[in-house]
Amino acid sequence: MKSTNNNNNTSTNTKLILLHPYVQKQGGSNRLRLLAFISFFTVAFLLTLIYTRELLPTKNTTAATTLSGTVASISTPLPTTVVNTLLHYASRSNDSFHMSYAELKPISDVLRKCSSPCNFLVFGLTHETLLWKALNPNGRTVFIEENRYYAAYFEEIHPEFDVFDVQYTTKTSEMRDLIKSAKDQIRNECKPVQNLLFSECKLGINDLPNHVYEVDWDVILIDGPRGEGQEGPGRMAPIFTAGVLARSKKSGNAKTHVFVHDYYRVVERVYGDEFLCRENLVESNDMLAHFMVEKMDENSFHFCRNQTWKSTS
């Protein structure tokens, strides 16, 4: 009986021994599969990384080429046919207050000849505002507007424009008194060469952003604010301010082109002669006057070489 029990035990043990290697074999196979799986993804990751790094220089080069091409295209002046087309349609607008071709052409010609980047300062948001920006694609064009609400509205629909509002304190009815005041203060607050930001001259515009006074303006157009009526602000302050900005330039072209629109009116003509000077007048008609004002020494205390009192009658 005992012997039988031993055989049974041996038989049982033998079966357990036969099963054990099978379990070990299965475990080894799973490990191999896991190792192969990890190796596959490791190799795939390394290949992806190498491929991506090889592509990056190509993309950067392409981007640089594109950017370079964009800059080159931006710095290219507008073709003559494009400029003439813009002037043609702008001068044939149904707007009652638009400029004629004869008025637009001199300003356009100066802008086209202006060395790039051209600094263009415009007083007044008018029918031609979009045109002025388009004709100076490589430069800086800044607009000064009397109506703060319209200025804000215009910038909202044209965020690429620089528009600043100014609250004028002058009245057309004061034109004679303001000239007298400026002549009395010509060696102090109203001198022809100064930084208007710190000036208390009644004709000087001193509440624009600081950087406006630091720019050497190449072209200035005065087509605002309102000039009609005795209670209107008139264009006395812009004309005086343009004269000071032109004479106070630190660098760039020594001369500044200053255009005064509506030159047939008394204020525009009298103040143009007084602060931009008749000897600087290049050409004029009833609607537009073109002055070229040269920068002056800071110790100069006269606006014109032949300074005389202009009749305001």
PDB file of C-alpha atoms in Angstrom:
ATOM      1  CA  MET A   1       0.000   0.000   0.000  1.00  0.00           C
ATOM      2  CA  LYS A   2       2.790   2.342   0.866  1.00  0.00           C
ATOM      3  CA  SER A   3       4.516   1.593  -2.406  1.00  0.00           C
ATOM      4  CA  THR A   4       1.362   2.445  -4.272  1.00  0.00           C
ATOM      5  CA  ASN A   5       1.157   5.787  -2.520  1.00  0.00           C
ATOM      6  CA  ASN A   6       4.701   6.599  -3.478  1.00  0.00           C
ATOM      7  CA  ASN A   7       4.005   5.854  -7.125  1.00  0.00           C
ATOM      8  CA  ASN A   8       0.990   8.072  -7.056  1.00  0.00           C
ATOM      9  CA  ASN A   9       2.989  10.861  -5.481  1.00  0.00           C
ATOM     10  CA  THR A  10       5.757  10.442  -8.045  1.00  0.00           C
ATOM     11  CA  SER A  11       3.278  10.469 -10.866  1.00  0.00           C
ATOM     12  CA  THR A  12       1.687  13.606  -9.517  1.00  0.00           C
ATOM     13  CA  ASN A  13       5.023  15.337  -9.094  1.00  0.00           C
ATOM     14  CA  THR A  14       6.024  14.393 -12.623  1.00  0.00           C
ATOM     15  CA  LYS A  15       2.936  16.033 -14.044  1.00  0.00           C
ATOM     16  CA  LEU A  16       3.715  19.241 -12.182  1.00  0.00           C
ATOM     17  CA  ILE A  17       7.263  19.208 -13.507  1.00  0.00           C
ATOM     18  CA  LEU A  18       6.025  18.813 -17.084  1.00  0.00           C
ATOM     19  CA  LEU A  19       3.638  21.758 -16.755  1.00  0.00           C
ATOM     20  CA  HIS A  20       6.199  24.190 -15.312  1.00  0.00           C
ATOM     21  CA  PRO A  21       8.368  24.627 -18.460  1.00  0.00           C
ATOM     22  CA  TYR A  22       5.243  25.412 -20.490  1.00  0.00           C
ATOM     23  CA  VAL A  23       4.377  28.324 -18.244  1.00  0.00           C
ATOM     24  CA  GLN A  24       7.931  29.703 -18.465  1.00  0.00           C
ATOM     25  CA  LYS A  25       7.871  29.480 -22.261  1.00  0.00           C
ATOM     26  CA  GLN A  26       4.673  31.516 -22.455  1.00  0.00           C
ATOM     27  CA  GLY A  27       6.090  34.210 -20.179  1.00  0.00           C
ATOM     28  CA  GLY A  28       9.245  34.530 -22.330  1.00  0.00           C
ATOM     29  CA  SER A  29       7.187  34.903 -25.489  1.00  0.00           C
ATOM     30  CA  ASN A  30       5.192  37.789 -23.999  1.00  0.00           C
ATOM     31  CA  ARG A  31       8.359  39.573 -22.990  1.00  0.00           C
ATOM     32  CA  LEU A  32       9.746  39.240 -26.490  1.00  0.00           C
ATOM     33  CA  ARG A  33       6.568  40.674 -27.959  1.00  0.00           C
ATOM     34  CA  LEU A  34       6.652  43.610 -25.526  1.00  0.00           C
ATOM     35  CA  LEU A  35      10.317  44.269 -26.282  1.00  0.00           C
ATOM     36  CA  ALA A  36       9.628  44.185 -30.018  1.00  0.00           C
ATOM     37  CA  PHE A  37       6.678  46.559 -29.572  1.00  0.00           C
ATOM     38  CA  ILE A  38       8.777  49.083 -27.601  1.00  0.00           C
ATOM     39  CA  SER A  39      11.646  48.837 -30.054  1.00  0.00           C
ATOM     40  CA  PHE A  40       9.311  49.527 -32.974  1.00  0.00           C
ATOM     41  CA  PHE A  41       7.959  52.726 -31.441  1.00  0.00           C
ATOM     42  CA  THR A  42      11.431  53.857 -30.365  1.00  0.00           C
ATOM     43  CA  VAL A  43      12.737  53.509 -33.902  1.00  0.00           C
ATOM     44  CA  ALA A  44       9.616  55.226 -35.272  1.00  0.00           C
ATOM     45  CA  PHE A  45      10.077  58.144 -32.863  1.00  0.00           C
ATOM     46  CA  LEU A  46      13.742  58.574 -33.778  1.00  0.00           C
ATOM     47  CA  LEU A  47      12.959  58.498 -37.491  1.00  0.00           C
ATOM     48  CA  THR A  48      10.207  61.087 -37.031  1.00  0.00           C
ATOM     49  CA  LEU A  49      12.510  63.350 -35.026  1.00  0.00           C
ATOM     50  CA  ILE A  50      15.283  63.147 -37.638  1.00  0.00           C
ATOM     51  CA  TYR A  51      12.826  63.772 -40.480  1.00  0.00           C
ATOM     52  CA  THR A  52      11.332  66.783 -38.717  1.00  0.00           C
ATOM     53  CA  ARG A  53      14.728  68.328 -38.011  1.00  0.00           C
ATOM     54  CA  GLU A  54      15.675  67.948 -41.650  1.00  0.00           C
ATOM     55  CA  LEU A  55      12.508  69.721 -42.713  1.00  0.00           C
ATOM     56  CA  LEU A  56      12.803  72.696 -40.335  1.00  0.00           C
ATOM     57  CA  PRO A  57      15.599  74.525 -42.189  1.00  0.00           C
ATOM     58  CA  THR A  58      13.643  74.204 -45.432  1.00  0.00           C
ATOM     59  CA  LYS A  59      10.553  75.729 -43.853  1.00  0.00           C
ATOM     60  CA  ASN A  60      12.518  78.544 -42.290  1.00  0.00           C
ATOM     61  CA  THR A  61      14.263  79.271 -45.560  1.00  0.00           C
ATOM     62  CA  THR A  62      10.939  79.331 -47.348  1.00  0.00           C
ATOM     63  CA  ALA A  63       9.512  81.675 -44.723  1.00  0.00           C
ATOM     64  CA  ALA A  64      12.526  83.948 -44.988  1.00  0.00           C
ATOM     65  CA  THR A  65      12.262  83.959 -48.764  1.00  0.00           C
ATOM     66  CA  THR A  66       8.583  84.779 -48.557  1.00  0.00           C
ATOM     67  CA  LEU A  67       9.238  87.561 -46.066  1.00  0.00           C
ATOM     68  CA  SER A  68      12.034  88.915 -48.214  1.00  0.00           C
ATOM     69  CA  GLY A  69       9.749  88.826 -51.203  1.00  0.00           C
ATOM     70  CA  THR A  70       7.058  90.640 -49.244  1.00  0.00           C
ATOM     71  CA  VAL A  71       9.448  93.370 -48.165  1.00  0.00           C
ATOM     72  CA  ALA A  72      10.694  93.746 -51.715  1.00  0.00           C
ATOM     73  CA  SER A  73       7.170  94.055 -53.027  1.00  0.00           C
ATOM     74  CA  ILE A  74       6.265  96.580 -50.330  1.00  0.00           C
ATOM     75  CA  SER A  75       9.269  98.763 -51.116  1.00  0.00           C
ATOM     76  CA  THR A  76       8.374  98.859 -54.809  1.00  0.00           C
ATOM     77  CA  PRO A  77       6.726 102.172 -55.774  1.00  0.00           C
ATOM     78  CA  LEU A  78       3.264 102.171 -57.264  1.00  0.00           C
ATOM     79  CA  PRO A  79       3.246 101.876 -61.066  1.00  0.00           C
ATOM     80  CA  THR A  80       2.339 105.033 -62.941  1.00  0.00           C
ATOM     81  CA  THR A  81      -0.800 103.433 -64.347  1.00  0.00           C
ATOM     82  CA  VAL A  82      -2.029 102.607 -60.849  1.00  0.00           C
ATOM     83  CA  VAL A  83      -1.391 106.141 -59.596  1.00  0.00           C
ATOM     84  CA  ASN A  84      -3.152 107.681 -62.590  1.00  0.00           C
ATOM     85  CA  THR A  85      -6.105 105.349 -62.101  1.00  0.00           C
ATOM     86  CA  LEU A  86      -6.418 106.309 -58.445  1.00  0.00           C
ATOM     87  CA  LEU A  87      -6.286 110.010 -59.302  1.00  0.00           C
ATOM     88  CA  HIS A  88      -8.783 109.561 -62.112  1.00  0.00           C
ATOM     89  CA  TYR A  89     -11.468 107.966 -59.972  1.00  0.00           C
ATOM     90  CA  ALA A  90     -10.823 110.139 -56.919  1.00  0.00           C
ATOM     91  CA  SER A  91     -11.221 113.314 -58.982  1.00  0.00           C
ATOM     92  CA  ARG A  92     -14.485 112.109 -60.528  1.00  0.00           C
ATOM     93  CA  SER A  93     -16.265 111.349 -57.291  1.00  0.00           C
ATOM     94  CA  ASN A  94     -19.852 112.397 -56.685  1.00  0.00           C
ATOM     95  CA  ASP A  95     -18.779 113.925 -53.357  1.00  0.00           C
ATOM     96  CA  SER A  96     -19.342 117.691 -53.472  1.00  0.00           C
ATOM     97  CA  PHE A  97     -16.105 118.435 -51.609  1.00  0.00           C
ATOM     98  CA  HIS A  98     -13.675 116.249 -53.511  1.00  0.00           C
ATOM     99  CA  MET A  99     -10.481 117.640 -55.011  1.00  0.00           C
ATOM    100  CA  SER A 100     -10.102 118.041 -58.753  1.00  0.00           C
ATOM    101  CA  TYR A 101      -7.415 116.282 -60.766  1.00  0.00           C
ATOM    102  CA  ALA A 102      -5.473 119.569 -60.951  1.00  0.00           C
ATOM    103  CA  GLU A 103      -5.391 119.694 -57.135  1.00  0.00           C
ATOM    104  CA  LEU A 104      -4.532 116.032 -56.607  1.00  0.00           C
ATOM    105  CA  LYS A 105      -1.736 115.819 -59.179  1.00  0.00           C
ATOM    106  CA  PRO A 106       0.834 118.164 -57.524  1.00  0.00           C
ATOM    107  CA  ILE A 107       0.494 116.358 -54.182  1.00  0.00           C
ATOM    108  CA  SER A 108       0.724 112.977 -55.882  1.00  0.00           C
ATOM    109  CA  ASP A 109       3.841 114.032 -57.801  1.00  0.00           C
ATOM    110  CA  VAL A 110       5.607 115.124 -54.630  1.00  0.00           C
ATOM    111  CA  LEU A 111       4.721 111.895 -52.831  1.00  0.00           C
ATOM    112  CA  ARG A 112       6.048 109.813 -55.713  1.00  0.00           C
ATOM    113  CA  LYS A 113       9.370 111.675 -55.671  1.00  0.00           C
ATOM    114  CA  CYS A 114       9.637 111.633 -51.880  1.00  0.00           C
ATOM    115  CA  SER A 115      12.538 109.465 -50.707  1.00  0.00           C
ATOM    116  CA  SER A 116      11.410 106.295 -48.959  1.00  0.00           C
ATOM    117  CA  PRO A 117      10.234 106.039 -46.266  1.00  0.00           C
ATOM    118  CA  CYS A 118       8.269 109.257 -46.746  1.00  0.00           C
ATOM    119  CA  ASN A 119       6.716 110.994 -43.727  1.00  0.00           C
ATOM    120  CA  PHE A 120       3.362 112.521 -44.660  1.00  0.00           C
ATOM    121  CA  LEU A 121       1.268 114.561 -42.190  1.00  0.00           C
ATOM    122  CA  VAL A 122      -2.320 115.416 -43.143  1.00  0.00           C
ATOM    123  CA  PHE A 123      -4.642 117.802 -41.307  1.00  0.00           C
ATOM    124  CA  GLY A 124      -8.226 116.692 -41.895  1.00  0.00           C
ATOM    125  CA  LEU A 125     -10.062 113.457 -42.680  1.00  0.00           C
ATOM    126  CA  THR A 126     -11.568 114.109 -46.093  1.00  0.00           C
ATOM    127  CA  HIS A 127     -12.820 112.373 -49.208  1.00  0.00           C
ATOM    128  CA  GLU A 128      -9.188 111.847 -50.248  1.00  0.00           C
ATOM    129  CA  THR A 129      -7.986 110.197 -47.019  1.00  0.00           C
ATOM    130  CA  LEU A 130      -7.838 106.676 -48.461  1.00  0.00           C
ATOM    131  CA  LEU A 131      -6.056 108.031 -51.516  1.00  0.00           C
ATOM    132  CA  TRP A 132      -3.301 109.712 -49.467  1.00  0.00           C
ATOM    133  CA  LYS A 133      -2.585 106.492 -47.618  1.00  0.00           C
ATOM    134  CA  ALA A 134      -2.495 104.535 -50.886  1.00  0.00           C
ATOM    135  CA  LEU A 135      -0.127 107.004 -52.557  1.00  0.00           C
ATOM    136  CA  ASN A 136       2.400 106.646 -49.729  1.00  0.00           C
ATOM    137  CA  PRO A 137       2.616 102.843 -49.397  1.00  0.00           C
ATOM    138  CA  ASN A 138       6.235 102.737 -48.236  1.00  0.00           C
ATOM    139  CA  GLY A 139       6.060 105.568 -45.723  1.00  0.00           C
ATOM    140  CA  ARG A 140       4.297 106.876 -42.658  1.00  0.00           C
ATOM    141  CA  THR A 141       1.021 108.745 -43.111  1.00  0.00           C
ATOM    142  CA  VAL A 142      -0.601 110.382 -40.078  1.00  0.00           C
ATOM    143  CA  PHE A 143      -3.951 112.190 -40.007  1.00  0.00           C
ATOM    144  CA  ILE A 144      -5.076 114.937 -37.606  1.00  0.00           C
ATOM    145  CA  GLU A 145      -8.850 115.356 -37.194  1.00  0.00           C
ATOM    146  CA  GLU A 146     -10.906 117.875 -35.213  1.00  0.00           C
ATOM    147  CA  ASN A 147     -13.900 115.562 -34.639  1.00  0.00           C
ATOM    148  CA  ARG A 148     -12.885 112.984 -32.044  1.00  0.00           C
ATOM    149  CA  TYR A 149     -15.936 110.812 -32.697  1.00  0.00           C
ATOM    150  CA  TYR A 150     -15.311 110.640 -36.419  1.00  0.00           C
ATOM    151  CA  ALA A 151     -11.624 109.986 -35.801  1.00  0.00           C
ATOM    152  CA  ALA A 152     -12.495 107.043 -33.532  1.00  0.00           C
ATOM    153  CA  TYR A 153     -15.047 105.716 -36.013  1.00  0.00           C
ATOM    154  CA  PHE A 154     -12.609 105.999 -38.912  1.00  0.00           C
ATOM    155  CA  GLU A 155      -9.876 104.137 -37.026  1.00  0.00           C
ATOM    156  CA  GLU A 156     -12.362 101.433 -36.096  1.00  0.00           C
ATOM    157  CA  ILE A 157     -13.205 100.672 -39.711  1.00  0.00           C
ATOM    158  CA  HIS A 158      -9.620 101.320 -40.885  1.00  0.00           C
ATOM    159  CA  PRO A 159      -7.359 100.068 -38.060  1.00  0.00           C
ATOM    160  CA  GLU A 160      -4.297 100.326 -40.296  1.00  0.00           C
ATOM    161  CA  PHE A 161      -4.582 104.153 -40.249  1.00  0.00           C
ATOM    162  CA  ASP A 162      -2.955 106.495 -37.708  1.00  0.00           C
ATOM    163  CA  VAL A 163      -5.521 109.134 -36.764  1.00  0.00           C
ATOM    164  CA  PHE A 164      -5.248 111.586 -33.850  1.00  0.00           C
ATOM    165  CA  ASP A 165      -7.905 114.048 -32.762  1.00  0.00           C
ATOM    166  CA  VAL A 166      -7.189 117.654 -31.799  1.00  0.00           C
ATOM    167  CA  GLN A 167      -9.448 120.079 -29.956  1.00  0.00           C
ATOM    168  CA  TYR A 168      -8.854 123.468 -31.566  1.00  0.00           C
ATOM    169  CA  THR A 169      -9.291 126.522 -29.346  1.00  0.00           C
ATOM    170  CA  THR A 170      -9.087 129.106 -32.130  1.00  0.00           C
ATOM    171  CA  LYS A 171     -11.873 130.876 -34.025  1.00  0.00           C
ATOM    172  CA  THR A 172     -11.729 132.362 -37.499  1.00  0.00           C
ATOM    173  CA  SER A 173     -12.948 135.673 -36.067  1.00  0.00           C
ATOM    174  CA  GLU A 174      -9.717 135.864 -34.026  1.00  0.00           C
ATOM    175  CA  MET A 175      -7.323 135.629 -36.961  1.00  0.00           C
ATOM    176  CA  ARG A 176      -6.008 139.205 -36.638  1.00  0.00           C
ATOM    177  CA  ASP A 177      -5.501 139.009 -32.876  1.00  0.00           C
ATOM    178  CA  LEU A 178      -3.761 135.644 -33.168  1.00  0.00           C
ATOM    179  CA  ILE A 179      -1.259 136.955 -35.724  1.00  0.00           C
ATOM    180  CA  LYS A 180      -0.489 139.928 -33.481  1.00  0.00           C
ATOM    181  CA  SER A 181      -0.040 137.626 -30.486  1.00  0.00           C
ATOM    182  CA  ALA A 182       2.318 135.384 -32.443  1.00  0.00           C
ATOM    183  CA  LYS A 183       4.421 138.342 -33.599  1.00  0.00           C
ATOM    184  CA  ASP A 184       4.633 139.634 -30.016  1.00  0.00           C
ATOM    185  CA  GLN A 185       5.851 136.222 -28.825  1.00  0.00           C
ATOM    186  CA  ILE A 186       8.133 135.409 -31.759  1.00  0.00           C
ATOM    187  CA  ARG A 187      11.212 135.266 -29.511  1.00  0.00           C
ATOM    188  CA  ASN A 188       9.514 133.173 -26.870  1.00  0.00           C
ATOM    189  CA  GLU A 189       6.495 130.901 -27.147  1.00  0.00           C
ATOM    190  CA  CYS A 190       5.860 131.465 -30.858  1.00  0.00           C
ATOM    191  CA  LYS A 191       9.393 131.257 -32.258  1.00  0.00           C
ATOM    192  CA  PRO A 192       9.784 129.498 -35.620  1.00  0.00           C
ATOM    193  CA  VAL A 193      12.148 126.772 -34.349  1.00  0.00           C
ATOM    194  CA  GLN A 194      10.964 124.874 -31.263  1.00  0.00           C
ATOM    195  CA  ASN A 195       9.380 121.725 -29.907  1.00  0.00           C
ATOM    196  CA  LEU A 196       5.698 122.609 -29.874  1.00  0.00           C
ATOM    197  CA  LEU A 197       5.009 119.927 -27.295  1.00  0.00           C
ATOM    198  CA  PHE A 198       6.293 122.366 -24.663  1.00  0.00           C
ATOM    199  CA  SER A 199       4.938 125.547 -26.240  1.00  0.00           C
ATOM    200  CA  GLU A 200       2.162 127.793 -24.948  1.00  0.00           C
ATOM    201  CA  CYS A 201       1.792 129.694 -28.201  1.00  0.00           C
ATOM    202  CA  LYS A 202      -1.899 130.188 -28.969  1.00  0.00           C
ATOM    203  CA  LEU A 203      -1.354 129.122 -32.576  1.00  0.00           C
ATOM    204  CA  GLY A 204       0.778 126.093 -31.790  1.00  0.00           C
ATOM    205  CA  ILE A 205      -0.805 122.619 -31.589  1.00  0.00           C
ATOM    206  CA  ASN A 206       0.770 121.055 -28.508  1.00  0.00           C
ATOM    207  CA  ASP A 207      -1.512 118.159 -27.579  1.00  0.00           C
ATOM    208  CA  LEU A 208      -0.536 115.564 -30.170  1.00  0.00           C
ATOM    209  CA  PRO A 209       1.276 112.348 -29.156  1.00  0.00           C
ATOM    210  CA  ASN A 210       4.939 112.987 -28.355  1.00  0.00           C
ATOM    211  CA  HIS A 211       6.302 111.033 -31.309  1.00  0.00           C
ATOM    212  CA  VAL A 212       4.503 113.278 -33.810  1.00  0.00           C
ATOM    213  CA  TYR A 213       6.829 116.131 -32.816  1.00  0.00           C
ATOM    214  CA  GLU A 214       9.903 113.930 -33.170  1.00  0.00           C
ATOM    215  CA  VAL A 215       9.250 112.976 -36.802  1.00  0.00           C
ATOM    216  CA  ASP A 216      10.944 114.922 -39.585  1.00  0.00           C
ATOM    217  CA  TRP A 217       7.934 115.401 -41.861  1.00  0.00           C
ATOM    218  CA  ASP A 218       8.666 115.448 -45.595  1.00  0.00           C
ATOM    219  CA  VAL A 219       5.198 116.472 -46.786  1.00  0.00           C
ATOM    220  CA  ILE A 220       2.415 118.281 -44.899  1.00  0.00           C
ATOM    221  CA  LEU A 221      -1.088 118.805 -46.279  1.00  0.00           C
ATOM    222  CA  ILE A 222      -3.485 121.244 -44.609  1.00  0.00           C
ATOM    223  CA  ASP A 223      -7.059 120.363 -45.553  1.00  0.00           C
ATOM    224  CA  GLY A 224      -8.670 120.774 -42.146  1.00  0.00           C
ATOM    225  CA  PRO A 225     -10.233 121.731 -39.828  1.00  0.00           C
ATOM    226  CA  ARG A 226     -13.358 123.564 -40.922  1.00  0.00           C
ATOM    227  CA  GLY A 227     -12.537 126.981 -42.279  1.00  0.00           C
ATOM    228  CA  GLU A 228     -15.919 128.478 -42.993  1.00  0.00           C
ATOM    229  CA  GLY A 229     -17.818 130.813 -40.663  1.00  0.00           C
ATOM    230  CA  GLN A 230     -16.543 133.210 -38.032  1.00  0.00           C
ATOM    231  CA  GLU A 231     -17.030 130.673 -35.236  1.00  0.00           C
ATOM    232  CA  GLY A 232     -15.244 127.826 -36.988  1.00  0.00           C
ATOM    233  CA  PRO A 233     -11.755 126.882 -35.759  1.00  0.00           C
ATOM    234  CA  GLY A 234     -10.147 127.883 -39.042  1.00  0.00           C
ATOM    235  CA  ARG A 235      -6.780 126.638 -40.272  1.00  0.00           C
ATOM    236  CA  MET A 236      -4.622 129.197 -38.541  1.00  0.00           C
ATOM    237  CA  ALA A 237      -3.140 126.722 -36.054  1.00  0.00           C
ATOM    238  CA  PRO A 238      -2.324 123.981 -38.609  1.00  0.00           C
ATOM    239  CA  ILE A 239      -0.586 126.495 -40.903  1.00  0.00           C
ATOM    240  CA  PHE A 240       1.489 127.931 -38.055  1.00  0.00           C
ATOM    241  CA  THR A 241       2.257 124.427 -36.737  1.00  0.00           C
ATOM    242  CA  ALA A 242       3.316 123.227 -40.188  1.00  0.00           C
ATOM    243  CA  GLY A 243       5.672 126.182 -40.482  1.00  0.00           C
ATOM    244  CA  VAL A 244       7.301 125.368 -37.137  1.00  0.00           C
ATOM    245  CA  LEU A 245       7.577 121.628 -37.826  1.00  0.00           C
ATOM    246  CA  ALA A 246       9.248 122.319 -41.175  1.00  0.00           C
ATOM    247  CA  ARG A 247      11.773 124.737 -39.704  1.00  0.00           C
ATOM    248  CA  SER A 248      12.532 122.558 -36.675  1.00  0.00           C
ATOM    249  CA  LYS A 249      13.598 119.397 -38.517  1.00  0.00           C
ATOM    250  CA  LYS A 250      16.661 117.662 -37.087  1.00  0.00           C
ATOM    251  CA  SER A 251      17.597 115.484 -40.049  1.00  0.00           C
ATOM    252  CA  GLY A 252      16.371 114.233 -43.408  1.00  0.00           C
ATOM    253  CA  ASN A 253      15.624 116.548 -46.308  1.00  0.00           C
ATOM    254  CA  ALA A 254      16.270 120.182 -45.452  1.00  0.00           C
ATOM    255  CA  LYS A 255      13.044 121.258 -47.139  1.00  0.00           C
ATOM    256  CA  THR A 256       9.452 120.317 -46.395  1.00  0.00           C
ATOM    257  CA  HIS A 257       6.639 120.419 -48.938  1.00  0.00           C
ATOM    258  CA  VAL A 258       3.601 122.140 -47.394  1.00  0.00           C
ATOM    259  CA  PHE A 259       0.287 122.166 -49.275  1.00  0.00           C
ATOM    260  CA  VAL A 260      -2.576 124.448 -48.230  1.00  0.00           C
ATOM    261  CA  HIS A 261      -5.986 123.613 -49.649  1.00  0.00           C
ATOM    262  CA  ASP A 262      -8.763 126.191 -50.187  1.00  0.00           C
ATOM    263  CA  TYR A 263      -6.152 128.877 -50.741  1.00  0.00           C
ATOM    264  CA  TYR A 264      -8.776 131.269 -52.099  1.00  0.00           C
ATOM    265  CA  ARG A 265     -10.036 131.925 -48.557  1.00  0.00           C
ATOM    266  CA  VAL A 266      -8.697 134.822 -46.498  1.00  0.00           C
ATOM    267  CA  VAL A 267      -7.331 132.787 -43.568  1.00  0.00           C
ATOM    268  CA  GLU A 268      -5.491 130.281 -45.747  1.00  0.00           C
ATOM    269  CA  ARG A 269      -3.930 132.996 -47.908  1.00  0.00           C
ATOM    270  CA  VAL A 270      -2.985 135.396 -45.107  1.00  0.00           C
ATOM    271  CA  TYR A 271      -1.572 132.753 -42.779  1.00  0.00           C
ATOM    272  CA  GLY A 272       0.175 131.007 -45.640  1.00  0.00           C
ATOM    273  CA  ASP A 273       1.955 134.233 -46.551  1.00  0.00           C
ATOM    274  CA  GLU A 274       2.718 135.015 -42.903  1.00  0.00           C
ATOM    275  CA  PHE A 275       4.068 131.690 -41.631  1.00  0.00           C
ATOM    276  CA  LEU A 276       4.948 129.692 -44.769  1.00  0.00           C
ATOM    277  CA  CYS A 277       6.117 132.804 -46.638  1.00  0.00           C
ATOM    278  CA  ARG A 278       5.593 134.112 -50.114  1.00  0.00           C
ATOM    279  CA  GLU A 279       9.240 133.498 -51.076  1.00  0.00           C
ATOM    280  CA  ASN A 280       8.698 129.781 -50.408  1.00  0.00           C
ATOM    281  CA  LEU A 281       5.670 129.557 -52.686  1.00  0.00           C
ATOM    282  CA  VAL A 282       6.312 127.095 -55.527  1.00  0.00           C
ATOM    283  CA  GLU A 283       2.948 127.353 -57.262  1.00  0.00           C
ATOM    284  CA  SER A 284      -0.638 128.212 -56.419  1.00  0.00           C
ATOM    285  CA  ASN A 285      -4.126 128.666 -57.736  1.00  0.00           C
ATOM    286  CA  ASP A 286      -7.358 129.514 -56.002  1.00  0.00           C
ATOM    287  CA  MET A 287      -7.688 126.009 -54.544  1.00  0.00           C
ATOM    288  CA  LEU A 288      -4.155 124.844 -53.704  1.00  0.00           C
ATOM    289  CA  ALA A 289      -0.864 126.445 -52.690  1.00  0.00           C
ATOM    290  CA  HIS A 290       2.446 124.583 -52.631  1.00  0.00           C
ATOM    291  CA  PHE A 291       5.220 125.887 -50.371  1.00  0.00           C
ATOM    292  CA  MET A 292       8.726 124.513 -49.807  1.00  0.00           C
ATOM    293  CA  VAL A 293       9.880 125.503 -46.333  1.00  0.00           C
ATOM    294  CA  GLU A 294      13.524 125.061 -45.320  1.00  0.00           C
ATOM    295  CA  LYS A 295      14.726 124.148 -41.828  1.00  0.00           C
ATOM    296  CA  MET A 296      16.322 126.959 -39.844  1.00  0.00           C
ATOM    297  CA  ASP A 297      18.827 127.505 -37.087  1.00  0.00           C
ATOM    298  CA  GLU A 298      17.347 127.347 -33.602  1.00  0.00           C
ATOM    299  CA  ASN A 299      18.421 130.952 -32.955  1.00  0.00           C
ATOM    300  CA  SER A 300      16.366 132.277 -35.860  1.00  0.00           C
ATOM    301  CA  PHE A 301      13.517 134.560 -34.897  1.00  0.00           C
ATOM    302  CA  HIS A 302      11.776 135.260 -38.180  1.00  0.00           C
ATOM    303  CA  PHE A 303       9.507 133.109 -40.307  1.00  0.00           C
ATOM    304  CA  CYS A 304      10.180 134.873 -43.601  1.00  0.00           C
ATOM    305  CA  ARG A 305      13.288 136.580 -44.956  1.00  0.00           C
ATOM    306  CA  ASN A 306      11.214 139.609 -45.927  1.00  0.00           C
ATOM    307  CA  GLN A 307       8.902 139.654 -42.926  1.00  0.00           C
ATOM    308  CA  THR A 308       6.185 142.257 -43.344  1.00  0.00           C
ATOM    309  CA  TRP A 309       2.793 142.729 -41.797  1.00  0.00           C
ATOM    310  CA  LYS A 310       0.177 141.093 -44.002  1.00  0.00           C
ATOM    311  CA  SER A 311      -3.130 142.848 -44.506  1.00  0.00           C
ATOM    312  CA  THR A 312      -6.049 140.760 -43.256  1.00  0.00           C
ATOM    313  CA  SER A 313      -8.720 142.706 -45.058  1.00  0.00           C
TER     314      SER A 313
END
